[in-house]
C-alpha cells in the first residue's frame, strides 16, 4: 500500500484548486491531486473573460457588479458572499495580472474589458459597461497556465492522473482520502490535516454539454457518500448555442455582434419570446425559446445565421467561432447556417460552504473540520439560480484564494487525526470488487442512457411527470450499475476504471438533482417548471439542501441571505 | 461511412512489443477521430487514450494519425482515407496503447521557468502597450500537447534538447515586457542544446494550433548571438 502524508491536500487543479494552493503554501506544506495533468483541467475551456469592475473602459463600481450579480441570480444568491466576491474581484484581477496572465490591452496599456450579458451601470438602470477582463477569447487557458507556472515556481507537489475515490473521516473531521493512480493502476492513501475539494461541476450529466469529458461531479459524489449535504443542485445553466451535435460552445458574442437565430421554417422566432431584446435576452430565456422551437418542430436544433455579416467583420470579431464551425462541422459560416441547440454549461449547485470555503456539515452554519471546497463544485452561493457570464472564472480565483488563506491560517494549529481503518478497508473492498466482476455491462451505453434521459426529462423544460419518470429511470440504471465489472482489463492506465467511478458519482448526483428539482414547485433562473411557470418568493425564496442517510435522500431548506437588495420582478 | 482503424496497441502487463489491432466501424459523416475512438471504446473498454475537452483547447488527445501528429478531437474523419492508422506520439515512452509518458516534456517545461520573474508589482496592473502585448501572440496559445516536440528528430536523439514546444514557451516569457528575468533565462538557454535544431520544420507542420516553434528557436538564437530581447 502506498501512503502519503501532506499537511494540506488539494483535490483538483483548475483555477480554484491552483489559486488555493498558491495561498495555502504560505501556511504549510501543500500537495495537489488531479485526475488529469493540471493544465488540462476544464478551466482551460473558458473563453469570454473574467469579471471585475476595474473601470478601465468607462466608469464602473463593484457595487454595480454586486447588483447585477444579485439580479442575475434571480435573487437566490447569498448577498453577503456576492458583495465579497465583487469587491475582491478587483484585487484578484490585478493579482492575476501580476502573476503574468497575458490579458489583452486597451489603448492605455491597461487590461482590456468587453461587454457581456447582464453587465450594467447605475444598479441596472444605466447603459451596459465593459466589465469582462479579456485575454483574446482564451481567458481560461491564460489564467490556468499562469497559475500552474506559479505553482511550479513555489515547488508545490503534484500528483497528476490520480483519481480520488473516497474521502476519509474521523469523528472529529476529515483526515484524508483514497486515490487511484491511473497510470500505474494502484491504490494510494493520503493522510492530511486539511483537504480542499476543487473538483468542478457536473454538467456531464447531460448528453449535450459544453463541458469536458471529466466534469462528472466527483467531489459532490464523495460528499453525498459521506452523508454530507449538497445545495441547490436543481439549478443547471444551459448555454443557448452549443454546436450541434457535440455541444461545443458558440460564444454569446455571435449574437452580440448581430447574428440571428432561425428555426426550421427560417423565422427569427425570438420575436415571439422576447420581442424587445430578441437574441440578446438573458441566457435562460433564449435557451428556453430554442428548446420550445426544437420540441415544436421535432428537429433537434435551430440555426445561427451570420451570412449577412461581412467577411472582414467575422474575421476580426469572431475568428474562433469561424474556425470551430469549419473545423468540426465543415461549415463556411459566410454561406451556411450553423446548427445549434442549448447545451448544459454550468452547475450553480454544489457543496455548501461559508465565505472562507469551509464545508458546512449541516449545510447551514456548522463547519466540518478539515474540509474545504471552492470553485464550481462549491455553492457559496454567489450564482443563485442563474450565473452571469464571466463570473465563474473569477469565482474560482476569489474563493480559491480565500479558502487557501484560511487553510494557511489553520494548518499549524491543526493536528493529524487518526486514519479510519474500517473506512479504508471498506473502500478497498469496493474497488477490488470491480476487478472481480466480469465486464458484461457496457459502461458507455449505461452512461449514455443516463445522459440522454437527463436531457429529456430534467433539462431546460421540466414538469412533474417527466421528473418522476426520470427518477425511476435513474433507480433502474443504478441497479444495472451494480453489475458492472472490470475483470481481466489490465490495471495500467485503465480508462474504464475511471469511467466506472465517474458514472457512479453521476448516477448518485443525478438522483439528487431530480429530487431537488421535483420538490421546487416554481420557476426561477435556470430551473423552469412548465407546471409552475412563475417565481414564488413566498414559498421558495430558499436554498435546497439534500443529503443521503441510510441510502435515502432527504431534503431540507435554508433561507437566502439578503442584505441590500430585496427581491423584485425581473423584466427583459 | 465505413472506415478501417488500424490502431497500435500495447499493454506493459501482457505485451512485450506493440502490435496493430484493426477495428472496422461505421462512422457518421460529422465524426472526428475522437468520436470514432469513443465508439470503439463502447464495445472494447480495453482501448486506452487520453481525452478531456473534446474541442481542441486542452491538448490531451495528441496522437499520430496517418503519419501526422494531431489532436484526435479536431481531426475530421471525412478528411481521411478509408484506412486510418493511429499510433501514440512518437519519441515518448508508451504507457499503454495511445497514452505516452510526457514526463520529459513537463520536466523541460519547468527548466525554462514558466512564470513571470519580476519584483514589487504596481498597485494596479502593469502597463503594457498594445504593441508589447502583440509580441505574445503566437506564443502564449501553446497547449503543451507535445505534438511538435514528438515530431522533432533532434528531440528523439538528444536527451538535452529541450524541444520545440518548450523553446516556444521560453520565448513567450522573454518577450513579455513585464518579465525581468532576461539574464537568467539567457543563461538557461545557453546551457540548452538549442543549436542542435536542424530546421527540419516538422514542429511547424505538427502544431495543431498553427504556432511556429521554429520561429521561436530562431529568435532565441538571435538573442544568444546578438543580445537584446526582441
mmCIF file of N, CA and C in Angstrom, chain A residues 36-37 39-40 44-45 56 94 97-111 136 138 141 145 149-150 152-153 161 183 204 209-214 245-246 248 327-330 442 444 489-496 499, chain B residues 11-14 30 32 35 41-42 45-46 48-55 57-60 73-74 76 95-96 99 106 109-110 114-116 121-130 133 136 140-145 172 176 178 208-209:
data_model
loop_
_atom_site.group_PDB
_atom_site.id
_atom_site.type_symbol
_atom_site.label_atom_id
_atom_site.label_comp_id
_atom_site.label_asym_id
_atom_site.label_seq_id
_atom_site.Cartn_x
_atom_site.Cartn_y
_atom_site.Cartn_z
ATOM 1 N N UNK A 36 -6.272 14.647 -14.080
ATOM 2 C CA UNK A 36 -5.641 14.885 -15.379
ATOM 3 C C UNK A 36 -4.355 15.666 -15.120
ATOM 4 N N UNK A 37 -3.599 15.973 -16.172
ATOM 5 C CA UNK A 37 -2.488 16.884 -15.980
ATOM 6 C C UNK A 37 -3.090 18.277 -15.739
ATOM 7 N N UNK A 39 -2.908 21.464 -16.456
ATOM 8 C CA UNK A 39 -3.367 22.414 -17.479
ATOM 9 C C UNK A 39 -4.387 21.816 -18.449
ATOM 10 N N UNK A 40 -4.813 20.569 -18.203
ATOM 11 C CA UNK A 40 -5.920 20.001 -18.987
ATOM 12 C C UNK A 40 -7.263 20.206 -18.275
ATOM 13 N N UNK A 44 -9.550 25.430 -18.598
ATOM 14 C CA UNK A 44 -8.853 25.832 -19.824
ATOM 15 C C UNK A 44 -9.835 26.220 -20.933
ATOM 16 N N UNK A 45 -11.072 25.767 -20.820
ATOM 17 C CA UNK A 45 -12.044 25.990 -21.902
ATOM 18 C C UNK A 45 -12.765 27.329 -21.816
ATOM 19 N N UNK A 56 -11.786 50.181 -16.510
ATOM 20 C CA UNK A 56 -10.720 50.565 -17.454
ATOM 21 C C UNK A 56 -11.260 51.199 -18.732
ATOM 22 N N UNK A 94 -5.979 42.217 -10.552
ATOM 23 C CA UNK A 94 -4.613 42.763 -10.533
ATOM 24 C C UNK A 94 -3.603 41.694 -10.116
ATOM 25 N N UNK A 97 -2.906 39.528 -12.978
ATOM 26 C CA UNK A 97 -2.094 40.242 -13.962
ATOM 27 C C UNK A 97 -0.639 40.258 -13.508
ATOM 28 N N UNK A 98 -0.426 40.469 -12.220
ATOM 29 C CA UNK A 98 0.950 40.491 -11.697
ATOM 30 C C UNK A 98 1.629 39.125 -11.830
ATOM 31 N N UNK A 99 0.845 38.074 -11.748
ATOM 32 C CA UNK A 99 1.421 36.739 -11.926
ATOM 33 C C UNK A 99 1.819 36.496 -13.388
ATOM 34 N N UNK A 100 1.229 37.271 -14.293
ATOM 35 C CA UNK A 100 1.643 37.131 -15.689
ATOM 36 C C UNK A 100 0.539 36.753 -16.666
ATOM 37 N N UNK A 101 -0.715 36.747 -16.231
ATOM 38 C CA UNK A 101 -1.798 36.432 -17.182
ATOM 39 C C UNK A 101 -1.701 37.398 -18.369
ATOM 40 N N UNK A 102 -1.633 36.860 -19.591
ATOM 41 C CA UNK A 102 -1.475 37.724 -20.774
ATOM 42 C C UNK A 102 -2.789 38.381 -21.194
ATOM 43 N N UNK A 103 -3.293 39.269 -20.353
ATOM 44 C CA UNK A 103 -4.532 39.975 -20.688
ATOM 45 C C UNK A 103 -4.327 40.807 -21.960
ATOM 46 N N UNK A 104 -5.390 40.917 -22.747
ATOM 47 C CA UNK A 104 -5.372 41.866 -23.860
ATOM 48 C C UNK A 104 -5.346 43.276 -23.265
ATOM 49 N N UNK A 105 -4.942 44.257 -24.059
ATOM 50 C CA UNK A 105 -4.762 45.613 -23.535
ATOM 51 C C UNK A 105 -5.623 46.625 -24.278
ATOM 52 N N UNK A 106 -5.970 47.706 -23.575
ATOM 53 C CA UNK A 106 -6.634 48.816 -24.258
ATOM 54 C C UNK A 106 -5.579 49.838 -24.685
ATOM 55 N N UNK A 107 -6.023 50.937 -25.247
ATOM 56 C CA UNK A 107 -5.089 51.946 -25.789
ATOM 57 C C UNK A 107 -4.122 52.472 -24.728
ATOM 58 N N UNK A 108 -4.571 52.451 -23.470
ATOM 59 C CA UNK A 108 -3.721 52.983 -22.393
ATOM 60 C C UNK A 108 -2.799 51.941 -21.787
ATOM 61 N N UNK A 109 -2.787 50.748 -22.353
ATOM 62 C CA UNK A 109 -1.924 49.699 -21.822
ATOM 63 C C UNK A 109 -2.512 48.982 -20.622
ATOM 64 N N UNK A 110 -3.770 49.276 -20.311
ATOM 65 C CA UNK A 110 -4.429 48.580 -19.195
ATOM 66 C C UNK A 110 -5.157 47.336 -19.699
ATOM 67 N N UNK A 111 -5.650 46.540 -18.746
ATOM 68 C CA UNK A 111 -6.391 45.330 -19.104
ATOM 69 C C UNK A 111 -7.611 45.705 -19.945
ATOM 70 N N UNK A 136 -7.801 37.787 -25.276
ATOM 71 C CA UNK A 136 -8.396 37.387 -26.550
ATOM 72 C C UNK A 136 -9.690 36.620 -26.253
ATOM 73 N N UNK A 138 -9.471 33.508 -24.838
ATOM 74 C CA UNK A 138 -8.834 32.356 -24.179
ATOM 75 C C UNK A 138 -8.567 32.656 -22.719
ATOM 76 N N UNK A 141 -7.516 29.480 -20.478
ATOM 77 C CA UNK A 141 -6.158 28.992 -20.706
ATOM 78 C C UNK A 141 -5.136 29.967 -20.136
ATOM 79 N N UNK A 145 -2.799 28.404 -17.144
ATOM 80 C CA UNK A 145 -1.375 28.188 -17.395
ATOM 81 C C UNK A 145 -0.523 29.076 -16.487
ATOM 82 N N UNK A 149 2.133 27.700 -13.714
ATOM 83 C CA UNK A 149 3.536 28.119 -13.731
ATOM 84 C C UNK A 149 3.970 28.611 -12.355
ATOM 85 N N UNK A 150 3.103 29.401 -11.723
ATOM 86 C CA UNK A 150 3.419 29.932 -10.397
ATOM 87 C C UNK A 150 3.533 28.803 -9.369
ATOM 88 N N UNK A 152 4.593 25.855 -10.017
ATOM 89 C CA UNK A 152 5.885 25.220 -10.276
ATOM 90 C C UNK A 152 6.997 26.033 -9.616
ATOM 91 N N UNK A 153 6.890 27.355 -9.677
ATOM 92 C CA UNK A 153 7.887 28.212 -9.039
ATOM 93 C C UNK A 153 7.943 27.923 -7.526
ATOM 94 N N UNK A 161 -2.852 12.704 -12.685
ATOM 95 C CA UNK A 161 -3.540 11.496 -13.134
ATOM 96 C C UNK A 161 -3.772 10.525 -11.974
ATOM 97 N N UNK A 183 -2.134 5.923 -13.935
ATOM 98 C CA UNK A 183 -1.049 5.421 -14.768
ATOM 99 C C UNK A 183 -0.631 4.024 -14.325
ATOM 100 N N UNK A 204 -21.755 17.216 -17.162
ATOM 101 C CA UNK A 204 -21.669 15.993 -17.972
ATOM 102 C C UNK A 204 -22.798 14.999 -17.680
ATOM 103 N N UNK A 209 -23.557 18.890 -23.982
ATOM 104 C CA UNK A 209 -22.924 19.732 -22.977
ATOM 105 C C UNK A 209 -21.684 20.402 -23.546
ATOM 106 N N UNK A 210 -21.413 21.608 -23.053
ATOM 107 C CA UNK A 210 -20.180 22.303 -23.449
ATOM 108 C C UNK A 210 -18.986 21.774 -22.665
ATOM 109 N N UNK A 211 -19.239 20.927 -21.694
ATOM 110 C CA UNK A 211 -18.203 20.548 -20.728
ATOM 111 C C UNK A 211 -17.237 19.477 -21.221
ATOM 112 N N UNK A 212 -16.059 19.472 -20.610
ATOM 113 C CA UNK A 212 -15.085 18.420 -20.842
ATOM 114 C C UNK A 212 -15.643 17.078 -20.374
ATOM 115 N N UNK A 213 -15.034 15.997 -20.887
ATOM 116 C CA UNK A 213 -15.486 14.659 -20.505
ATOM 117 C C UNK A 213 -15.315 14.405 -19.007
ATOM 118 N N UNK A 214 -14.460 15.191 -18.353
ATOM 119 C CA UNK A 214 -14.108 14.905 -16.960
ATOM 120 C C UNK A 214 -15.029 15.565 -15.933
ATOM 121 N N UNK A 245 -23.665 18.390 -33.547
ATOM 122 C CA UNK A 245 -24.203 17.553 -32.477
ATOM 123 C C UNK A 245 -23.293 17.398 -31.247
ATOM 124 N N UNK A 246 -22.238 18.197 -31.113
ATOM 125 C CA UNK A 246 -21.313 17.979 -29.991
ATOM 126 C C UNK A 246 -21.653 18.794 -28.742
ATOM 127 N N UNK A 248 -20.274 21.976 -28.480
ATOM 128 C CA UNK A 248 -19.184 22.931 -28.253
ATOM 129 C C UNK A 248 -19.737 24.345 -28.239
ATOM 130 N N UNK A 327 -13.808 23.680 -38.588
ATOM 131 C CA UNK A 327 -13.039 22.504 -38.199
ATOM 132 C C UNK A 327 -13.942 21.323 -37.848
ATOM 133 N N UNK A 328 -14.993 21.591 -37.103
ATOM 134 C CA UNK A 328 -15.815 20.485 -36.596
ATOM 135 C C UNK A 328 -16.987 20.154 -37.502
ATOM 136 N N UNK A 329 -17.658 21.173 -38.005
ATOM 137 C CA UNK A 329 -18.873 20.895 -38.773
ATOM 138 C C UNK A 329 -18.652 21.073 -40.271
ATOM 139 N N UNK A 330 -17.453 21.521 -40.655
ATOM 140 C CA UNK A 330 -17.169 21.727 -42.067
ATOM 141 C C UNK A 330 -18.018 22.832 -42.667
ATOM 142 N N UNK A 442 -22.097 -2.687 -20.716
ATOM 143 C CA UNK A 442 -21.377 -1.622 -21.423
ATOM 144 C C UNK A 442 -21.458 -0.322 -20.633
ATOM 145 N N UNK A 444 -20.300 2.590 -21.535
ATOM 146 C CA UNK A 444 -20.674 3.696 -22.420
ATOM 147 C C UNK A 444 -22.187 3.756 -22.616
ATOM 148 N N UNK A 489 -9.444 -6.596 -17.360
ATOM 149 C CA UNK A 489 -8.926 -5.383 -18.017
ATOM 150 C C UNK A 489 -7.684 -4.944 -17.236
ATOM 151 N N UNK A 490 -6.536 -4.897 -17.908
ATOM 152 C CA UNK A 490 -5.300 -4.584 -17.186
ATOM 153 C C UNK A 490 -5.381 -3.259 -16.432
ATOM 154 N N UNK A 491 -4.669 -3.186 -15.323
ATOM 155 C CA UNK A 491 -4.803 -2.021 -14.447
ATOM 156 C C UNK A 491 -4.051 -0.786 -14.921
ATOM 157 N N UNK A 492 -2.979 -0.978 -15.695
ATOM 158 C CA UNK A 492 -2.217 0.175 -16.184
ATOM 159 C C UNK A 492 -3.116 1.078 -17.017
ATOM 160 N N UNK A 493 -3.111 2.348 -16.685
ATOM 161 C CA UNK A 493 -3.956 3.342 -17.353
ATOM 162 C C UNK A 493 -5.291 2.745 -17.800
ATOM 163 N N UNK A 494 -6.018 2.299 -16.831
ATOM 164 C CA UNK A 494 -7.308 1.664 -17.088
ATOM 165 C C UNK A 494 -8.392 2.742 -17.140
ATOM 166 N N UNK A 495 -8.619 3.245 -18.342
ATOM 167 C CA UNK A 495 -9.591 4.320 -18.528
ATOM 168 C C UNK A 495 -10.994 3.867 -18.118
ATOM 169 N N UNK A 496 -11.249 2.585 -18.285
ATOM 170 C CA UNK A 496 -12.569 2.048 -17.922
ATOM 171 C C UNK A 496 -12.826 2.208 -16.420
ATOM 172 N N UNK A 499 -13.931 5.680 -15.804
ATOM 173 C CA UNK A 499 -15.299 5.908 -16.278
ATOM 174 C C UNK A 499 -16.341 5.284 -15.370
ATOM 175 N N UNK B 11 0.163 -3.076 -23.970
ATOM 176 C CA UNK B 11 -0.101 -3.055 -22.545
ATOM 177 C C UNK B 11 1.091 -3.697 -21.840
ATOM 178 N N UNK B 12 1.795 -2.951 -21.009
ATOM 179 C CA UNK B 12 3.032 -3.467 -20.413
ATOM 180 C C UNK B 12 2.801 -4.717 -19.566
ATOM 181 N N UNK B 13 1.563 -4.892 -19.061
ATOM 182 C CA UNK B 13 1.302 -6.061 -18.205
ATOM 183 C C UNK B 13 1.285 -7.367 -18.987
ATOM 184 N N UNK B 14 0.993 -7.269 -20.334
ATOM 185 C CA UNK B 14 0.921 -8.531 -21.052
ATOM 186 C C UNK B 14 1.667 -8.573 -22.394
ATOM 187 N N UNK B 30 -20.063 13.449 -39.724
ATOM 188 C CA UNK B 30 -19.502 14.591 -38.993
ATOM 189 C C UNK B 30 -18.565 14.182 -37.836
ATOM 190 N N UNK B 32 -15.323 13.154 -35.597
ATOM 191 C CA UNK B 32 -13.881 13.360 -35.546
ATOM 192 C C UNK B 32 -13.253 12.016 -35.153
ATOM 193 N N UNK B 35 -14.388 10.918 -31.802
ATOM 194 C CA UNK B 35 -15.724 10.308 -31.788
ATOM 195 C C UNK B 35 -15.625 8.826 -32.150
ATOM 196 N N UNK B 41 -14.400 2.307 -28.091
ATOM 197 C CA UNK B 41 -14.339 2.025 -26.646
ATOM 198 C C UNK B 41 -15.670 1.518 -26.094
ATOM 199 N N UNK B 42 -16.750 1.908 -26.750
ATOM 200 C CA UNK B 42 -18.061 1.473 -26.263
ATOM 201 C C UNK B 42 -18.176 -0.048 -26.292
ATOM 202 N N UNK B 45 -13.670 -1.776 -24.049
ATOM 203 C CA UNK B 45 -13.233 -0.861 -22.985
ATOM 204 C C UNK B 45 -11.746 -0.994 -22.642
ATOM 205 N N UNK B 46 -11.032 -1.905 -23.311
ATOM 206 C CA UNK B 46 -9.607 -2.022 -23.003
ATOM 207 C C UNK B 46 -8.781 -0.993 -23.766
ATOM 208 N N UNK B 48 -7.182 2.357 -24.763
ATOM 209 C CA UNK B 48 -6.882 3.475 -23.868
ATOM 210 C C UNK B 48 -6.203 4.642 -24.578
ATOM 211 N N UNK B 49 -6.683 5.825 -24.270
ATOM 212 C CA UNK B 49 -6.090 7.073 -24.782
ATOM 213 C C UNK B 49 -6.483 8.167 -23.809
ATOM 214 N N UNK B 50 -5.902 9.347 -23.986
ATOM 215 C CA UNK B 50 -6.304 10.470 -23.138
ATOM 216 C C UNK B 50 -7.283 11.354 -23.901
ATOM 217 N N UNK B 51 -8.279 11.870 -23.217
ATOM 218 C CA UNK B 51 -9.177 12.865 -23.806
ATOM 219 C C UNK B 51 -9.799 13.655 -22.673
ATOM 220 N N UNK B 52 -9.918 14.961 -22.867
ATOM 221 C CA UNK B 52 -10.566 15.779 -21.842
ATOM 222 C C UNK B 52 -11.598 16.716 -22.481
ATOM 223 N N UNK B 53 -11.135 17.774 -23.172
ATOM 224 C CA UNK B 53 -12.079 18.845 -23.547
ATOM 225 C C UNK B 53 -12.934 18.509 -24.758
ATOM 226 N N UNK B 54 -12.442 17.715 -25.696
ATOM 227 C CA UNK B 54 -13.132 17.297 -26.917
ATOM 228 C C UNK B 54 -13.209 18.369 -27.991
ATOM 229 N N UNK B 55 -12.683 19.579 -27.760
ATOM 230 C CA UNK B 55 -12.761 20.559 -28.845
ATOM 231 C C UNK B 55 -11.502 21.400 -29.012
ATOM 232 N N UNK B 57 -8.900 22.496 -27.101
ATOM 233 C CA UNK B 57 -8.318 23.526 -26.246
ATOM 234 C C UNK B 57 -7.437 22.984 -25.114
ATOM 235 N N UNK B 58 -7.483 21.675 -24.847
ATOM 236 C CA UNK B 58 -6.708 21.171 -23.703
ATOM 237 C C UNK B 58 -5.445 20.428 -24.114
ATOM 238 N N UNK B 59 -5.422 19.860 -25.309
ATOM 239 C CA UNK B 59 -4.208 19.205 -25.799
ATOM 240 C C UNK B 59 -4.005 17.770 -25.336
ATOM 241 N N UNK B 60 -4.989 17.161 -24.690
ATOM 242 C CA UNK B 60 -4.820 15.806 -24.152
ATOM 243 C C UNK B 60 -4.677 14.733 -25.221
ATOM 244 N N UNK B 73 -9.409 15.041 -31.381
ATOM 245 C CA UNK B 73 -10.722 15.665 -31.225
ATOM 246 C C UNK B 73 -11.047 16.660 -32.311
ATOM 247 N N UNK B 74 -10.041 17.129 -33.050
ATOM 248 C CA UNK B 74 -10.381 18.091 -34.102
ATOM 249 C C UNK B 74 -9.953 17.610 -35.485
ATOM 250 N N UNK B 76 -11.189 15.598 -38.517
ATOM 251 C CA UNK B 76 -12.440 15.046 -39.046
ATOM 252 C C UNK B 76 -12.205 13.773 -39.845
ATOM 253 N N UNK B 95 2.994 4.365 -22.310
ATOM 254 C CA UNK B 95 2.445 3.851 -21.043
ATOM 255 C C UNK B 95 1.501 2.696 -21.364
ATOM 256 N N UNK B 96 0.553 2.959 -22.216
ATOM 257 C CA UNK B 96 -0.339 1.912 -22.708
ATOM 258 C C UNK B 96 -1.093 2.417 -23.939
ATOM 259 N N UNK B 99 -1.493 6.127 -24.974
ATOM 260 C CA UNK B 99 -1.082 7.007 -23.874
ATOM 261 C C UNK B 99 0.436 6.962 -23.728
ATOM 262 N N UNK B 106 7.290 17.703 -19.580
ATOM 263 C CA UNK B 106 6.905 18.505 -18.416
ATOM 264 C C UNK B 106 8.130 18.950 -17.616
ATOM 265 N N UNK B 109 9.695 21.755 -19.301
ATOM 266 C CA UNK B 109 8.872 22.963 -19.103
ATOM 267 C C UNK B 109 9.315 23.680 -17.829
ATOM 268 N N UNK B 110 9.556 22.949 -16.769
ATOM 269 C CA UNK B 110 9.973 23.594 -15.514
ATOM 270 C C UNK B 110 11.385 24.194 -15.653
ATOM 271 N N UNK B 114 8.654 28.672 -16.244
ATOM 272 C CA UNK B 114 7.475 29.171 -16.964
ATOM 273 C C UNK B 114 6.598 30.081 -16.098
ATOM 274 N N UNK B 115 7.185 31.151 -15.613
ATOM 275 C CA UNK B 115 6.435 32.116 -14.799
ATOM 276 C C UNK B 115 7.142 33.456 -14.916
ATOM 277 N N UNK B 116 6.386 34.487 -14.562
ATOM 278 C CA UNK B 116 6.939 35.825 -14.657
ATOM 279 C C UNK B 116 7.987 36.027 -13.566
ATOM 280 N N UNK B 121 5.344 44.512 -7.780
ATOM 281 C CA UNK B 121 4.392 44.942 -8.809
ATOM 282 C C UNK B 121 3.744 46.280 -8.446
ATOM 283 N N UNK B 122 3.186 46.963 -9.444
ATOM 284 C CA UNK B 122 2.486 48.226 -9.167
ATOM 285 C C UNK B 122 1.197 47.990 -8.384
ATOM 286 N N UNK B 123 0.550 49.071 -7.994
ATOM 287 C CA UNK B 123 -0.683 48.942 -7.217
ATOM 288 C C UNK B 123 -1.806 48.327 -8.063
ATOM 289 N N UNK B 124 -1.920 48.821 -9.308
ATOM 290 C CA UNK B 124 -2.903 48.230 -10.231
ATOM 291 C C UNK B 124 -2.167 47.308 -11.203
ATOM 292 N N UNK B 125 -2.613 47.256 -12.472
ATOM 293 C CA UNK B 125 -1.917 46.369 -13.393
ATOM 294 C C UNK B 125 -0.619 47.001 -13.903
ATOM 295 N N UNK B 126 0.315 46.147 -14.401
ATOM 296 C CA UNK B 126 1.459 46.652 -15.154
ATOM 297 C C UNK B 126 0.899 47.312 -16.402
ATOM 298 N N UNK B 127 1.501 48.385 -16.824
ATOM 299 C CA UNK B 127 1.081 48.982 -18.092
ATOM 300 C C UNK B 127 1.870 48.297 -19.211
ATOM 301 N N UNK B 128 1.125 47.732 -20.155
ATOM 302 C CA UNK B 128 1.754 47.037 -21.276
ATOM 303 C C UNK B 128 1.100 47.574 -22.546
ATOM 304 N N UNK B 129 1.885 48.122 -23.434
ATOM 305 C CA UNK B 129 1.286 48.747 -24.623
ATOM 306 C C UNK B 129 0.703 47.676 -25.543
ATOM 307 N N UNK B 130 -0.163 48.115 -26.436
ATOM 308 C CA UNK B 130 -0.749 47.180 -27.414
ATOM 309 C C UNK B 130 0.355 46.475 -28.193
ATOM 310 N N UNK B 133 2.038 43.855 -26.005
ATOM 311 C CA UNK B 133 1.158 42.689 -25.839
ATOM 312 C C UNK B 133 1.098 41.865 -27.120
ATOM 313 N N UNK B 136 3.273 38.778 -27.716
ATOM 314 C CA UNK B 136 2.976 37.467 -27.112
ATOM 315 C C UNK B 136 2.110 36.594 -28.020
ATOM 316 N N UNK B 140 1.772 32.523 -26.494
ATOM 317 C CA UNK B 140 1.070 32.146 -25.262
ATOM 318 C C UNK B 140 -0.039 31.117 -25.503
ATOM 319 N N UNK B 141 -0.405 30.871 -26.760
ATOM 320 C CA UNK B 141 -1.518 29.959 -27.056
ATOM 321 C C UNK B 141 -1.124 28.489 -26.965
ATOM 322 N N UNK B 142 0.166 28.190 -26.782
ATOM 323 C CA UNK B 142 0.628 26.792 -26.764
ATOM 324 C C UNK B 142 -0.082 25.988 -25.677
ATOM 325 N N UNK B 143 -0.593 24.813 -26.040
ATOM 326 C CA UNK B 143 -1.340 23.967 -25.104
ATOM 327 C C UNK B 143 -0.447 22.953 -24.406
ATOM 328 N N UNK B 144 0.814 22.893 -24.812
ATOM 329 C CA UNK B 144 1.744 21.895 -24.269
ATOM 330 C C UNK B 144 1.228 20.473 -24.569
ATOM 331 N N UNK B 145 0.691 20.293 -25.773
ATOM 332 C CA UNK B 145 0.134 18.981 -26.122
ATOM 333 C C UNK B 145 1.238 17.998 -26.484
ATOM 334 N N UNK B 172 7.951 32.965 -25.020
ATOM 335 C CA UNK B 172 6.774 33.663 -24.511
ATOM 336 C C UNK B 172 7.134 34.527 -23.288
ATOM 337 N N UNK B 176 7.762 38.912 -22.900
ATOM 338 C CA UNK B 176 6.782 39.607 -22.071
ATOM 339 C C UNK B 176 7.435 40.843 -21.449
ATOM 340 N N UNK B 178 6.702 42.510 -19.079
ATOM 341 C CA UNK B 178 6.652 42.562 -17.610
ATOM 342 C C UNK B 178 7.747 41.725 -16.979
ATOM 343 N N UNK B 208 -1.048 21.794 -33.830
ATOM 344 C CA UNK B 208 -2.470 21.851 -34.172
ATOM 345 C C UNK B 208 -3.046 23.259 -34.043
ATOM 346 N N UNK B 209 -2.325 24.135 -33.378
ATOM 347 C CA UNK B 209 -2.822 25.498 -33.207
ATOM 348 C C UNK B 209 -2.176 26.474 -34.195
#
